[in-house]
mmCIF file of C-alpha atoms in Angstrom:
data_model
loop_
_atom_site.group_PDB
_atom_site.id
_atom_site.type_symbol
_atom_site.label_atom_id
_atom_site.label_comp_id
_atom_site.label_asym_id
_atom_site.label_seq_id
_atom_site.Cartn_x
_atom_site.Cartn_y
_atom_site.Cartn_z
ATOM 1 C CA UNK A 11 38.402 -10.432 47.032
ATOM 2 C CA UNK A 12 40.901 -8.611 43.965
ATOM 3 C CA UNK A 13 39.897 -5.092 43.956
ATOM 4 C CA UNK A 14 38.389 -4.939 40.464
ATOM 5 C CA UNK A 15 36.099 -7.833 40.522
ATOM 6 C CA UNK A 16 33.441 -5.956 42.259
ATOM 7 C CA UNK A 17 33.561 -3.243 39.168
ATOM 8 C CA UNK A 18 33.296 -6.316 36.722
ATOM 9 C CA UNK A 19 30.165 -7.873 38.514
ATOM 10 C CA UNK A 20 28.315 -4.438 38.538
ATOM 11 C CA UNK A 21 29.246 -4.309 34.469
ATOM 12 C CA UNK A 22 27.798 -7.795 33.907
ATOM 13 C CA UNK A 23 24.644 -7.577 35.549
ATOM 14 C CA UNK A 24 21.429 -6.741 34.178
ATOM 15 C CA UNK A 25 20.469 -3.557 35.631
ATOM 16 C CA UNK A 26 16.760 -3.886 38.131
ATOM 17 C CA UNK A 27 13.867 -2.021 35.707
ATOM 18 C CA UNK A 28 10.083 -2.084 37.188
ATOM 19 C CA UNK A 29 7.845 -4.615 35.150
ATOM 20 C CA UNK A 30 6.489 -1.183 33.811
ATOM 21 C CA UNK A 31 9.278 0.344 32.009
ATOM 22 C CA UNK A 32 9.830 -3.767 30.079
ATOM 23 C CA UNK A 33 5.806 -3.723 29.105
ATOM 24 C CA UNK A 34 6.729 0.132 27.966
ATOM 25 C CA UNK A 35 9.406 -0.830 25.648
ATOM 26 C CA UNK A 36 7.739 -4.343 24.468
ATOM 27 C CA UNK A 37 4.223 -2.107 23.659
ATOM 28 C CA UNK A 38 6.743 0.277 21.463
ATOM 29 C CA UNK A 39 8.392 -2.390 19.751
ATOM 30 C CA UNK A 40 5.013 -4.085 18.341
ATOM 31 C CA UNK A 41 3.910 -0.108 17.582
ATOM 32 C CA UNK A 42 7.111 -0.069 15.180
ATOM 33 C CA UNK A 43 6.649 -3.379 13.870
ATOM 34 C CA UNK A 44 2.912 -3.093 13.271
ATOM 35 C CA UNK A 45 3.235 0.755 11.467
ATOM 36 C CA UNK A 46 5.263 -0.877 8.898
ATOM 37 C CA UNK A 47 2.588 -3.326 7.433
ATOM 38 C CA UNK A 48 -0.768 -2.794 6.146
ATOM 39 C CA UNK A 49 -4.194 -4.035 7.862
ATOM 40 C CA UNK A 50 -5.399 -6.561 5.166
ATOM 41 C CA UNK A 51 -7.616 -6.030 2.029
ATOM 42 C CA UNK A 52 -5.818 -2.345 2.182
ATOM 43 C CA UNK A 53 -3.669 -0.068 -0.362
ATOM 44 C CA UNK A 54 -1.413 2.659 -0.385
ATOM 45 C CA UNK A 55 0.376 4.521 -3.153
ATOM 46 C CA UNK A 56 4.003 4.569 -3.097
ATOM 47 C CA UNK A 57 5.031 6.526 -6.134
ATOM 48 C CA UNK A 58 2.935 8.879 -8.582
ATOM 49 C CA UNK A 59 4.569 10.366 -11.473
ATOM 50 C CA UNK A 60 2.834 12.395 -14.102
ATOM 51 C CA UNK A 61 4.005 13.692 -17.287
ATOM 52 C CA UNK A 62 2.514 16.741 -19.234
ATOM 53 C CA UNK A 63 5.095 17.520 -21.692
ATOM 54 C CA UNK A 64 2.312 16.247 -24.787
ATOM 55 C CA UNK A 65 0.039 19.191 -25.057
ATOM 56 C CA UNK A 66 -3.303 18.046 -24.140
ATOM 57 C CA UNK A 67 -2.038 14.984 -22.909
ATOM 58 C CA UNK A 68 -0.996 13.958 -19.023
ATOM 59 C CA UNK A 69 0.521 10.383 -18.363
ATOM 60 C CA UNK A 70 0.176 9.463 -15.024
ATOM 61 C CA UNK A 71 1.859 6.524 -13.594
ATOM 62 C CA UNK A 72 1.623 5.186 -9.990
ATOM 63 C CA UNK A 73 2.819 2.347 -8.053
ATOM 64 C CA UNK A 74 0.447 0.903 -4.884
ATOM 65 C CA UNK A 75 1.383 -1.486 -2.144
ATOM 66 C CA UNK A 76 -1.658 -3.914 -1.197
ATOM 67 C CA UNK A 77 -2.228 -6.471 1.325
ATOM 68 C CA UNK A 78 -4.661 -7.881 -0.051
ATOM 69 C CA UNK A 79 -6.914 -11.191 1.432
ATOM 70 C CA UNK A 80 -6.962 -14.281 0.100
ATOM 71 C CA UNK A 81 -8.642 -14.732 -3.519
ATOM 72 C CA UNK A 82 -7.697 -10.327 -4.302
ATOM 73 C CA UNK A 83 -5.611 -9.166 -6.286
ATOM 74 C CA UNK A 84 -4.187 -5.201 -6.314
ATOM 75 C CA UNK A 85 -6.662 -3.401 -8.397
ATOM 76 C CA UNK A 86 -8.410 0.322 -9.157
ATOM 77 C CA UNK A 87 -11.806 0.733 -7.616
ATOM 78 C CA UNK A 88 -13.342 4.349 -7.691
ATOM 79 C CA UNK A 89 -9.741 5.549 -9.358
ATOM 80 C CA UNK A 90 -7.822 4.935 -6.378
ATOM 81 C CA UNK A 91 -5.874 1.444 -5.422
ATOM 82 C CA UNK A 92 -7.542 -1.146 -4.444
ATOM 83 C CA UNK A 93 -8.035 -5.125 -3.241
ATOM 84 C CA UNK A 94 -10.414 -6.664 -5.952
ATOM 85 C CA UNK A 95 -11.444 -10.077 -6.613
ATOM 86 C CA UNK A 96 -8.602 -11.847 -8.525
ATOM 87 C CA UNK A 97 -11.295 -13.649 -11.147
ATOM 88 C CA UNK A 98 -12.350 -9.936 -12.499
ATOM 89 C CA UNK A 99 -8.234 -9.411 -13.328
ATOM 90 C CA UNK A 100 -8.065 -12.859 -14.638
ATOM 91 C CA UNK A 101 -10.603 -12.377 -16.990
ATOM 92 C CA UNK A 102 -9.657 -9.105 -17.603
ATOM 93 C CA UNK A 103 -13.049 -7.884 -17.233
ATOM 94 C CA UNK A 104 -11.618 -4.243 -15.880
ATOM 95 C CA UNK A 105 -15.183 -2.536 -15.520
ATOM 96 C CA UNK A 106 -16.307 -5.174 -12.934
ATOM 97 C CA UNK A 107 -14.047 -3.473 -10.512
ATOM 98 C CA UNK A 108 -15.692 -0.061 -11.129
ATOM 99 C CA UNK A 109 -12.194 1.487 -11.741
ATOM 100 C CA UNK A 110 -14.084 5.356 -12.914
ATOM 101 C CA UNK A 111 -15.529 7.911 -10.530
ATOM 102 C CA UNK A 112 -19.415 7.948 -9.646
ATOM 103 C CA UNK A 113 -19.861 10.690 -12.637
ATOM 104 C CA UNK A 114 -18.073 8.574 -15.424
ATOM 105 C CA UNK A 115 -18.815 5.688 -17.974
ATOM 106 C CA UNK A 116 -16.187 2.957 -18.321
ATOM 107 C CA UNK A 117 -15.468 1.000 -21.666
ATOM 108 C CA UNK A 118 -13.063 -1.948 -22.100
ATOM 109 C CA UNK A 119 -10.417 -1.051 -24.713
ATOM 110 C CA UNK A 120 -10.948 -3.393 -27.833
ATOM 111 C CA UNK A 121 -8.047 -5.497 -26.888
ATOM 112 C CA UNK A 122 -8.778 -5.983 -22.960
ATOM 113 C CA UNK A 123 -5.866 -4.066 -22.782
ATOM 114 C CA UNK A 124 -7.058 -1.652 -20.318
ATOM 115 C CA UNK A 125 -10.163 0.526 -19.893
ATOM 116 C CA UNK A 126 -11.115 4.054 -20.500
ATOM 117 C CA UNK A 127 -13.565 6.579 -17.975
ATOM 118 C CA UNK A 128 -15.416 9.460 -19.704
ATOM 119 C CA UNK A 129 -16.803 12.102 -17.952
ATOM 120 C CA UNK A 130 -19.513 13.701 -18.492
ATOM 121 C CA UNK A 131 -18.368 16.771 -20.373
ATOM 122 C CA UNK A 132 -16.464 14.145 -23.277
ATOM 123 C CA UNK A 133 -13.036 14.065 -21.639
ATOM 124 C CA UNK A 134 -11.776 10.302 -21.703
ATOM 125 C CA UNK A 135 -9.548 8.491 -19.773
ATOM 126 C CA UNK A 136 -7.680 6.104 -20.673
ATOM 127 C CA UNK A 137 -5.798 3.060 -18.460
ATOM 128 C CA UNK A 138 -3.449 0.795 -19.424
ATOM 129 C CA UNK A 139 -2.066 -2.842 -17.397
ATOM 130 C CA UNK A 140 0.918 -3.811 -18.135
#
């Protein structure tokens, strides 16, 4: 036997692990893979801007990620993001989705545009799709 071959087969080889430490790191590997989606019919935001440089005025701006089901689309329900039923967008019937807090009316602008939530004490908001 050449004196080095014995270092190469001990190089080669797999090294012996318990069935413990493989069902360790296969467990962690579906942790990372399963953080990184969302559970269905779910939303997060991923960026929020705002803008108050108009006195009296703030424009806010946000993107959301949704995995929504089948038949959703990504809407606004209770002023957060949202899965909603993808005939209410398609009609653009925006109020069906109840887009404005408990406390607030919501009106469809005149061109479907959009909607607007006014609370209580007169101040309106106003939300645009584009």
């Amino acid at each position: 036997m050449a004196p080095g071959s014995r270092r190469r087969d001990a190089c080669t080889r797999w090294p012996k692990m318990s069935s413990t430490f493989w069902v360790v790191v296969l467990l962690t590997a579906l942790l990372v893979l399963y953080c990184g989606q969302l559970a269905a019919g779910t939303c997060e935001i991923v960026t929020l801007d705002r803008d108050s440089s108009q006195p009296r005025r703030t424009i806010a701006r946000q993107t959301a990620r949704c995995a929504c089901k089948k038949g959703q689309i990504a809407g606004t329900t209770r002023a957060r993001p949202a899965c909603v039923d993808a005939g209410i967008v398609r009609k653009k019937q925006w109020c069906e989705m109840v887009p404005c807090l408990e406390d607030e009316g919501c009106d469809l602008l005149v061109n479907k545009s959009g909607w607007t939530c006014t609370q209580p004490g007169g101040r309106v908001k106003t939300t645009t799709v584009s």
